[in-house]
Amino acid sequence: DQTGFHYTRYVVAVLGMIAAALLSMSE
């Protein structure tokens, strides 16, 4: 299902942004 795939990519992008924010706050 293309919708599920698009949703997965969106979740991965959000998780990446959160991880980057946590690393930035860590330093």
XYZ file of N, CA and C in Angstrom:
81
model
N 0.840 -1.203 0.000
C 0.000 0.000 0.000
C 0.872 1.249 0.000
N 0.663 2.125 -0.948
C 1.497 3.326 -1.054
C 1.301 4.261 0.123
N 0.084 4.331 0.653
C -0.187 5.228 1.780
C 0.642 4.797 2.982
N 0.696 3.499 3.251
C 1.468 2.987 4.378
C 2.935 3.288 4.184
N 3.424 3.150 2.957
C 4.825 3.433 2.681
C 5.126 4.899 2.927
N 4.230 5.776 2.474
C 4.425 7.218 2.658
C 4.421 7.557 4.145
N 3.520 6.900 4.888
C 3.436 7.148 6.331
C 4.723 6.710 7.010
N 5.265 5.583 6.568
C 6.510 5.076 7.161
C 7.644 6.066 6.919
N 7.721 6.595 5.700
C 8.782 7.571 5.396
C 8.623 8.809 6.257
N 7.368 9.217 6.492
C 7.106 10.404 7.324
C 7.576 10.154 8.750
N 7.262 8.963 9.291
C 7.663 8.620 10.657
C 9.180 8.602 10.770
N 9.859 8.018 9.789
C 11.323 7.949 9.802
C 11.913 9.355 9.789
N 11.318 10.240 8.993
C 11.816 11.613 8.912
C 11.655 12.321 10.256
N 10.504 12.111 10.898
C 10.248 12.750 12.197
C 11.214 12.212 13.245
N 11.421 10.901 13.252
C 12.342 10.301 14.221
C 13.748 10.846 14.007
N 14.140 11.047 12.754
C 15.455 11.590 12.453
C 15.595 13.004 13.002
N 14.528 13.797 12.854
C 14.564 15.180 13.362
C 14.662 15.177 14.889
N 13.916 14.284 15.525
C 13.949 14.198 16.995
C 15.342 13.777 17.456
N 15.932 12.807 16.772
C 17.267 12.328 17.146
C 18.269 13.472 17.011
N 18.169 14.244 15.934
C 19.085 15.363 15.718
C 18.899 16.411 16.816
N 17.652 16.649 17.205
C 17.373 17.639 18.251
C 17.961 17.170 19.585
N 17.816 15.884 19.884
C 18.350 15.346 21.138
C 19.867 15.451 21.159
N 20.508 15.156 20.028
C 21.966 15.253 19.957
C 22.395 16.702 20.143
N 21.643 17.624 19.569
C 21.975 19.047 19.686
C 21.838 19.498 21.137
N 20.775 19.049 21.801
C 20.556 19.421 23.196
C 21.600 18.766 24.095
N 22.034 17.569 23.712
C 23.007 16.827 24.511
C 24.309 17.614 24.623
N 24.710 18.249 23.537
C 25.945 19.026 23.562
C 25.641 20.428 24.091
